[in-house]
Amino acid sequence: MKAIVIHADKSLHWEEVPTPTPGPDDVAIRVHATAINRADLMQRAGLYPPPPGASTILGLECAGEISALGANVAQWKVGDKVCALLAGGGYAETVVCPARHVLPVPAGFSFEQAAALPEVFATAFLNIYMEAHTQPGQKVLLHAGASGVGTAAIQLCQALGNPVFVTVGDQHKLDTCLQLGASAGHLRTGGDFESAVKAWAGSEGVHTILDPVGGNYFEQNIRLLASDGHLVIIGLMGGRSAPLDIGRLLVKRIRVVGSTLRSRSDASKADLIARLRTEVWPGFSTGRFRPIIHARYPITQAEQAMADVASNGTIGKVVMSVTLM
Ligand SMILES: NC(=O)c1ccc[n+]([C@@H]2O[C@H](COP(=O)([O-])OP(=O)(O)OC[C@H]3O[C@@H](n4cnc5c(N)ncnc54)[C@H](OP(=O)(O)O)[C@@H]3O)[C@@H](O)[C@H]2O)c1
């Protein structure tokens, strides 16, 4: 099969590699589309190695058709149209993953649309609702609101009754977030977000913050949290260290959670996928939730597709087609 291979100079090439075969609890998927995640940029740069045992090929999600089944797999059949959360390997013609990490392509969705769903809806649902235990009515602050994760998170919060404040990089992104259901927002290029969020949330503060920025947002985040609030840190785009006023944690009973999806156990990911299937996936058929796709590229243009994501100009996902080769 062919896959994207990273050469020593970090350039990307669509080349022949060995085809993976499924283990007893796995499926093989003939990939028709995959999507780019920030983690792919870091892995390509040598800063984010795949977890032990995972494919070294880039790609954390895909959509396609099941092409082979492990001996223990009964819930899927060859030819089923699926999308999947992957620990790696999505930038390829065939990928292997545990059968329990696979979801059906929602009715009427193209493979490109389906490839834009698993990673961002899993990340948003996991962190806002399973890690932070956000309850209906509680306010949520989303940083990078127009990102892939952010645009999924806004939709989930809108549907589940959680008012959302976003921080974003420009006015067009803010307008898009407001159209998706955010209540208010702030341009990060216009200075600190703290006073704007305080004006929106009032003296109580926000219950949940989903933060891919880390270091340089940490102190403001802590000051904005309500009592019993949760700060879930999912990325370090703004650095990995910050001063901590332990007193504020204590007095407000704040929980700071570090969360990565990729390195979780297969069983933990399977639990998450099962919840997505029952609690989120039906919303794609009814139109409650939708994929937000900024751009589509053929996988042979992976360089340009990744540069698009790295530019910080994208809204939602950048997907790559694998079938048009
Ligand atoms: N821990 C996990 O399990 C997990 C899973 C998935 C994603 N993530 C993380 O979540 C984040 C979003 O992922 P994604 O794939 O949805 O990203 P994305 O669509 O590429 O969007 C990222 C956005 O972040 C903003 N940004 C970039 N640098 C920033 C900085 N220094 N400070 C503040 N904002 C900055 C930019 O938007 P603006 O200019 O509009 O602010 C950029 O467009 C990434 O950090 C990613 O690594 C973590």
Coordinates of C-alpha atoms and ligand atoms in Angstrom, one line a residue:
M1 CA 0.0 0.0 0.0
K2 CA 1.0 3.7 -0.1
A3 CA 1.3 6.0 2.8
I4 CA 2.8 9.3 3.7
V5 CA 6.4 8.8 4.8
I6 CA 8.4 11.5 6.6
H7 CA 12.0 11.8 5.2
A8 CA 15.0 12.9 7.2
D9 CA 14.5 16.5 6.1
K10 CA 10.9 16.3 7.4
S11 CA 9.4 16.4 3.9
L12 CA 6.4 14.3 3.2
H13 CA 6.2 11.6 0.4
W14 CA 3.4 9.3 -0.8
E15 CA 5.4 6.0 -1.0
E16 CA 5.0 2.3 -0.9
V17 CA 5.1 0.8 2.6
P18 CA 4.1 -2.6 4.1
T19 CA 0.3 -3.1 4.5
P20 CA -0.7 -3.7 8.1
T21 CA -2.7 -6.8 9.0
P22 CA -5.4 -6.9 11.7
G23 CA -4.9 -8.7 15.0
P24 CA -7.7 -10.8 16.5
D25 CA -9.6 -7.8 17.9
D26 CA -8.9 -5.4 15.0
V27 CA -10.3 -4.4 11.7
A28 CA -8.5 -3.2 8.6
I29 CA -10.0 -0.1 7.0
R30 CA -9.5 0.8 3.3
V31 CA -9.0 4.5 3.9
H32 CA -10.9 7.0 1.7
A33 CA -10.3 10.1 3.7
T34 CA -8.3 11.2 6.7
A35 CA -7.9 14.6 8.5
I36 CA -5.1 16.6 10.0
N37 CA -4.6 17.2 13.7
R38 CA -2.2 19.5 15.4
A39 CA -0.5 16.4 16.9
D40 CA 0.4 15.4 13.3
L41 CA 2.4 18.6 13.0
M42 CA 4.2 17.9 16.2
Q43 CA 4.9 14.3 15.3
R44 CA 6.3 15.3 12.0
A45 CA 8.6 17.8 13.7
G46 CA 9.9 15.0 16.0
L47 CA 8.2 16.5 19.1
Y48 CA 5.4 14.0 19.7
P49 CA 6.3 10.3 19.2
P50 CA 3.5 7.8 18.7
P51 CA 2.6 5.8 21.8
P52 CA 4.3 2.3 22.2
G53 CA 2.9 -0.1 19.6
A54 CA 1.1 2.5 17.5
S55 CA 1.8 2.9 13.8
T56 CA 4.6 5.4 13.1
I57 CA 2.6 6.7 10.1
L58 CA 0.8 10.0 10.7
G59 CA -3.0 10.2 11.1
L60 CA -5.3 10.0 14.1
E61 CA -8.6 9.5 12.3
C62 CA -10.0 8.2 9.0
A63 CA -13.1 7.2 7.2
G64 CA -13.4 4.3 4.7
E65 CA -14.6 0.8 4.2
I66 CA -13.8 -2.3 6.3
S67 CA -11.5 -4.5 4.2
A68 CA -10.6 -7.3 6.7
L69 CA -11.7 -8.5 10.2
G70 CA -9.8 -10.0 13.1
A71 CA -10.9 -13.5 14.2
N72 CA -12.8 -12.1 17.3
V73 CA -14.6 -9.3 15.5
A74 CA -18.4 -9.9 15.1
Q75 CA -19.8 -6.3 15.2
W76 CA -18.5 -5.2 11.8
K77 CA -18.5 -6.8 8.3
V78 CA -16.3 -6.3 5.3
G79 CA -17.6 -3.4 3.2
D80 CA -19.1 -1.5 6.2
K81 CA -18.6 2.3 5.8
V82 CA -16.9 3.5 9.0
C83 CA -14.8 6.2 10.6
A84 CA -12.3 5.6 13.3
L85 CA -10.2 7.1 16.1
L86 CA -6.6 6.0 15.5
A87 CA -3.4 6.0 17.5
G88 CA -1.7 6.6 14.2
G89 CA -1.6 5.3 10.6
G90 CA -4.4 7.3 9.0
Y91 CA -2.3 8.9 6.2
A92 CA -2.3 5.6 4.3
E93 CA -4.4 3.5 2.0
T94 CA -5.0 0.9 4.7
V95 CA -5.0 1.2 8.5
V96 CA -5.6 -1.3 11.3
C97 CA -7.3 -0.4 14.6
P98 CA -9.3 -2.0 17.4
A99 CA -12.8 -2.8 16.2
R100 CA -14.1 -1.0 19.3
H101 CA -12.6 2.3 18.1
V102 CA -14.7 2.3 15.0
L103 CA -18.0 4.2 14.4
P104 CA -20.4 4.1 11.5
V105 CA -20.3 6.8 8.8
P106 CA -23.5 8.8 9.6
A107 CA -26.2 8.4 7.0
G108 CA -25.8 10.7 4.0
F109 CA -22.2 11.7 5.0
S110 CA -19.3 11.5 2.6
F111 CA -16.1 9.9 3.7
E112 CA -14.5 13.3 3.9
Q113 CA -17.2 14.6 6.2
A114 CA -17.0 11.4 8.3
A115 CA -13.2 11.7 8.6
A116 CA -13.6 15.2 10.2
L117 CA -15.6 13.8 13.1
P118 CA -13.8 11.3 15.4
E119 CA -10.9 13.2 16.9
V120 CA -12.6 16.5 17.6
F121 CA -16.0 15.2 18.8
A122 CA -14.2 12.6 21.0
T123 CA -11.8 15.3 22.4
A124 CA -14.6 17.8 23.1
F125 CA -17.0 15.2 24.6
L126 CA -14.4 13.5 26.7
N127 CA -13.0 16.6 28.3
I128 CA -16.0 18.8 28.7
Y129 CA -18.5 16.1 29.8
M130 CA -16.5 13.2 31.1
E131 CA -13.4 14.9 32.7
A132 CA -15.0 18.2 33.7
H133 CA -18.5 16.7 34.5
T134 CA -20.1 19.8 33.0
Q135 CA -23.8 20.0 34.0
P136 CA -26.6 21.7 32.0
G137 CA -26.6 25.4 32.4
Q138 CA -22.9 25.7 33.5
K139 CA -20.8 28.1 31.6
V140 CA -17.9 27.0 29.5
L141 CA -14.8 28.9 28.3
L142 CA -13.3 27.5 25.1
H143 CA -9.9 28.7 23.9
A144 CA -9.1 28.3 20.2
G145 CA -12.9 28.3 19.6
A146 CA -12.7 28.1 15.8
S147 CA -10.3 25.1 15.9
G148 CA -11.4 21.7 14.9
V149 CA -11.9 20.8 18.6
G150 CA -13.5 24.2 19.3
T151 CA -16.1 24.0 16.6
A152 CA -17.1 20.5 17.8
A153 CA -17.2 21.7 21.4
I154 CA -19.4 24.7 20.6
Q155 CA -21.9 22.4 19.0
L156 CA -22.0 19.9 21.9
C157 CA -22.3 22.7 24.4
Q158 CA -25.1 24.4 22.4
A159 CA -27.0 21.1 22.3
L160 CA -26.4 20.2 25.9
G161 CA -27.4 23.5 27.4
N162 CA -24.0 25.1 28.2
P163 CA -23.4 28.7 27.4
V164 CA -20.0 29.2 25.7
F165 CA -17.5 32.0 25.6
V166 CA -14.7 31.6 23.0
T167 CA -11.3 33.1 22.4
V168 CA -10.2 33.2 18.8
G169 CA -7.6 34.9 16.5
D170 CA -9.8 37.1 14.2
Q171 CA -13.3 38.5 13.7
H172 CA -14.3 36.1 11.0
K173 CA -13.5 33.2 13.3
L174 CA -15.5 34.9 16.1
D175 CA -18.5 35.4 13.7
T176 CA -18.4 31.7 12.8
C177 CA -18.3 30.6 16.4
L178 CA -21.3 32.8 17.2
Q179 CA -23.2 31.3 14.2
L180 CA -22.4 27.8 15.6
G181 CA -23.9 28.7 18.9
A182 CA -21.3 30.5 21.1
S183 CA -22.8 33.2 23.2
A184 CA -19.8 35.6 23.2
G185 CA -16.1 35.8 22.5
H186 CA -12.9 37.7 22.5
L187 CA -10.1 38.2 20.0
R188 CA -6.8 37.0 21.5
T189 CA -5.0 39.5 19.3
G190 CA -6.8 42.2 21.3
G191 CA -5.1 41.5 24.6
D192 CA -6.0 39.5 27.7
F193 CA -9.4 37.7 27.8
E194 CA -9.9 37.9 31.5
S195 CA -12.0 41.1 31.8
A196 CA -14.2 40.1 28.8
V197 CA -14.9 36.7 30.3
K198 CA -15.6 38.2 33.7
A199 CA -18.1 40.6 32.1
W200 CA -19.9 37.7 30.4
A201 CA -19.8 35.2 33.3
G202 CA -20.4 37.5 36.2
S203 CA -19.0 37.1 39.7
E204 CA -19.7 33.3 39.7
G205 CA -17.1 32.6 36.9
V206 CA -17.1 29.7 34.5
H207 CA -17.4 26.1 35.5
T208 CA -15.4 24.5 32.7
I209 CA -12.4 25.7 30.7
L210 CA -11.2 23.6 27.7
D211 CA -7.7 24.9 27.1
P212 CA -5.2 23.9 24.4
V213 CA -2.9 26.9 25.2
G214 CA -1.5 26.1 28.6
G215 CA 1.3 28.3 30.1
N216 CA 0.5 31.8 29.2
Y217 CA -3.3 31.4 29.8
F218 CA -3.0 29.5 33.1
E219 CA -3.2 32.3 35.7
Q220 CA -6.2 34.0 33.9
N221 CA -7.9 30.6 33.6
I222 CA -7.5 29.9 37.3
R223 CA -8.9 33.4 38.3
L224 CA -11.9 32.9 36.0
L225 CA -13.0 29.5 37.4
A226 CA -16.1 29.2 39.5
S227 CA -15.9 27.2 42.8
D228 CA -15.7 23.5 42.0
G229 CA -14.7 24.4 38.4
H230 CA -12.5 22.4 36.1
L231 CA -9.6 23.5 33.9
V232 CA -8.9 20.8 31.4
I233 CA -5.6 21.4 29.6
I234 CA -5.4 19.6 26.3
G235 CA -2.5 21.4 24.7
L236 CA 0.6 23.5 25.2
M237 CA 0.4 26.0 22.3
G238 CA 1.2 28.8 24.8
G239 CA 4.0 27.1 26.8
R240 CA 4.4 24.4 29.4
S241 CA 5.0 26.3 32.6
A242 CA 3.2 29.0 34.7
P243 CA 3.1 30.3 38.2
L244 CA 0.4 28.7 40.4
D245 CA -1.5 30.3 43.3
I246 CA -2.2 27.2 45.2
G247 CA -4.5 29.2 47.5
R248 CA -7.0 29.8 44.7
L249 CA -7.1 26.0 44.0
L250 CA -7.8 25.3 47.6
V251 CA -10.4 28.0 48.3
K252 CA -12.4 27.4 45.1
R253 CA -11.9 23.6 45.2
I254 CA -10.6 23.9 41.6
R255 CA -9.6 20.8 39.6
V256 CA -6.8 21.1 37.0
V257 CA -6.9 18.1 34.7
G258 CA -4.2 17.3 32.1
S259 CA -5.8 15.2 29.3
T260 CA -4.5 13.4 26.2
L261 CA -6.7 11.2 24.1
R262 CA -4.1 9.4 22.0
S263 CA -2.2 7.7 24.8
R264 CA -5.2 6.4 26.7
S265 CA -5.7 2.6 26.9
D266 CA -7.6 0.8 24.2
A267 CA -10.3 0.0 26.8
S268 CA -10.7 3.7 27.8
K269 CA -11.0 4.8 24.1
A270 CA -13.5 2.0 23.5
D271 CA -15.7 3.3 26.4
L272 CA -15.5 6.8 24.9
I273 CA -16.4 5.6 21.5
A274 CA -19.4 3.7 22.9
R275 CA -20.6 6.9 24.6
L276 CA -20.1 8.9 21.4
R277 CA -22.1 6.3 19.4
T278 CA -25.2 6.6 21.7
E279 CA -25.0 10.2 22.9
V280 CA -23.5 12.1 19.9
W281 CA -23.7 10.1 16.7
P282 CA -27.5 10.2 16.4
G283 CA -27.1 14.0 16.3
F284 CA -25.4 13.8 12.9
S285 CA -28.4 12.1 11.3
T286 CA -30.8 14.7 12.7
G287 CA -28.6 17.7 11.7
R288 CA -28.0 18.7 15.3
F289 CA -24.3 18.3 14.8
R290 CA -22.2 18.7 11.6
P291 CA -18.6 18.5 10.5
I292 CA -17.0 21.9 10.0
I293 CA -14.5 21.5 7.1
H294 CA -12.2 24.4 6.2
A295 CA -10.5 22.7 3.2
R296 CA -10.0 19.5 1.3
Y297 CA -6.8 18.3 -0.3
P298 CA -5.7 15.1 -2.0
I299 CA -3.3 13.2 0.3
T300 CA -0.5 13.8 -2.2
Q301 CA -0.7 17.4 -1.2
A302 CA -0.2 16.6 2.5
E303 CA 2.6 19.3 2.7
Q304 CA 0.2 22.1 1.6
A305 CA -2.6 20.7 3.8
M306 CA -0.4 20.7 6.9
A307 CA 0.9 24.2 6.1
D308 CA -2.7 25.3 6.0
V309 CA -3.3 24.1 9.5
A310 CA 0.0 25.5 10.8
S311 CA -1.0 29.0 9.4
N312 CA -3.6 29.3 12.2
G313 CA -6.0 30.5 9.5
T314 CA -8.3 27.5 9.4
I315 CA -11.8 27.1 10.9
G316 CA -12.7 23.5 11.8
K317 CA -11.0 20.7 10.0
V318 CA -8.6 20.2 7.1
V319 CA -9.4 16.8 5.4
M320 CA -7.4 14.8 2.9
S321 CA -8.9 12.5 0.3
V322 CA -7.1 9.1 -0.2
T323 CA -9.4 7.6 -2.9
L324 CA -8.7 10.1 -5.7
M325 CA -5.2 8.6 -6.3
Ligands
LIG1 N1 -5.1 16.4 24.5 C1 -5.8 15.9 23.5 O1 -6.3 14.8 23.6 C2 -6.0 16.7 22.3 C3 -6.8 16.1 21.2 C4 -7.0 16.9 20.1 C5 -6.5 18.2 20.0 N2 -5.7 18.7 21.0 C6 -5.1 20.0 21.0 O2 -6.2 20.9 20.9 C7 -5.8 22.0 20.2 C8 -6.7 22.2 19.0 O3 -6.5 21.2 18.1 P1 -7.1 21.3 16.6 O4 -6.6 20.1 15.9 O5 -8.6 21.4 16.8 O6 -6.4 22.6 16.2 P2 -6.6 23.5 14.9 O7 -7.9 23.3 14.3 O8 -5.3 23.5 14.1 O9 -6.7 25.0 15.6 C9 -5.7 25.5 16.4 C10 -5.9 27.0 16.7 O10 -5.3 27.3 17.9 C11 -5.0 28.7 17.9 N3 -3.7 29.0 18.3 C12 -2.5 28.6 17.7 N4 -1.5 29.0 18.5 C13 -2.0 29.6 19.6 C14 -1.4 30.2 20.7 N5 -0.1 30.2 20.9 N6 -2.2 30.7 21.7 C15 -3.5 30.7 21.5 N7 -4.2 30.1 20.4 C16 -3.4 29.6 19.5 C17 -5.2 29.2 16.4 O11 -6.5 29.8 16.3 P3 -6.8 31.3 16.7 O12 -5.8 32.1 16.0 O13 -8.2 31.5 16.2 O14 -6.7 31.4 18.2 C18 -5.3 27.9 15.7 O15 -6.0 28.0 14.4 C19 -4.3 21.8 19.7 O16 -3.5 22.4 20.7 C20 -4.2 20.3 19.8 O17 -2.9 19.8 20.0 C21 -5.5 17.9 22.2

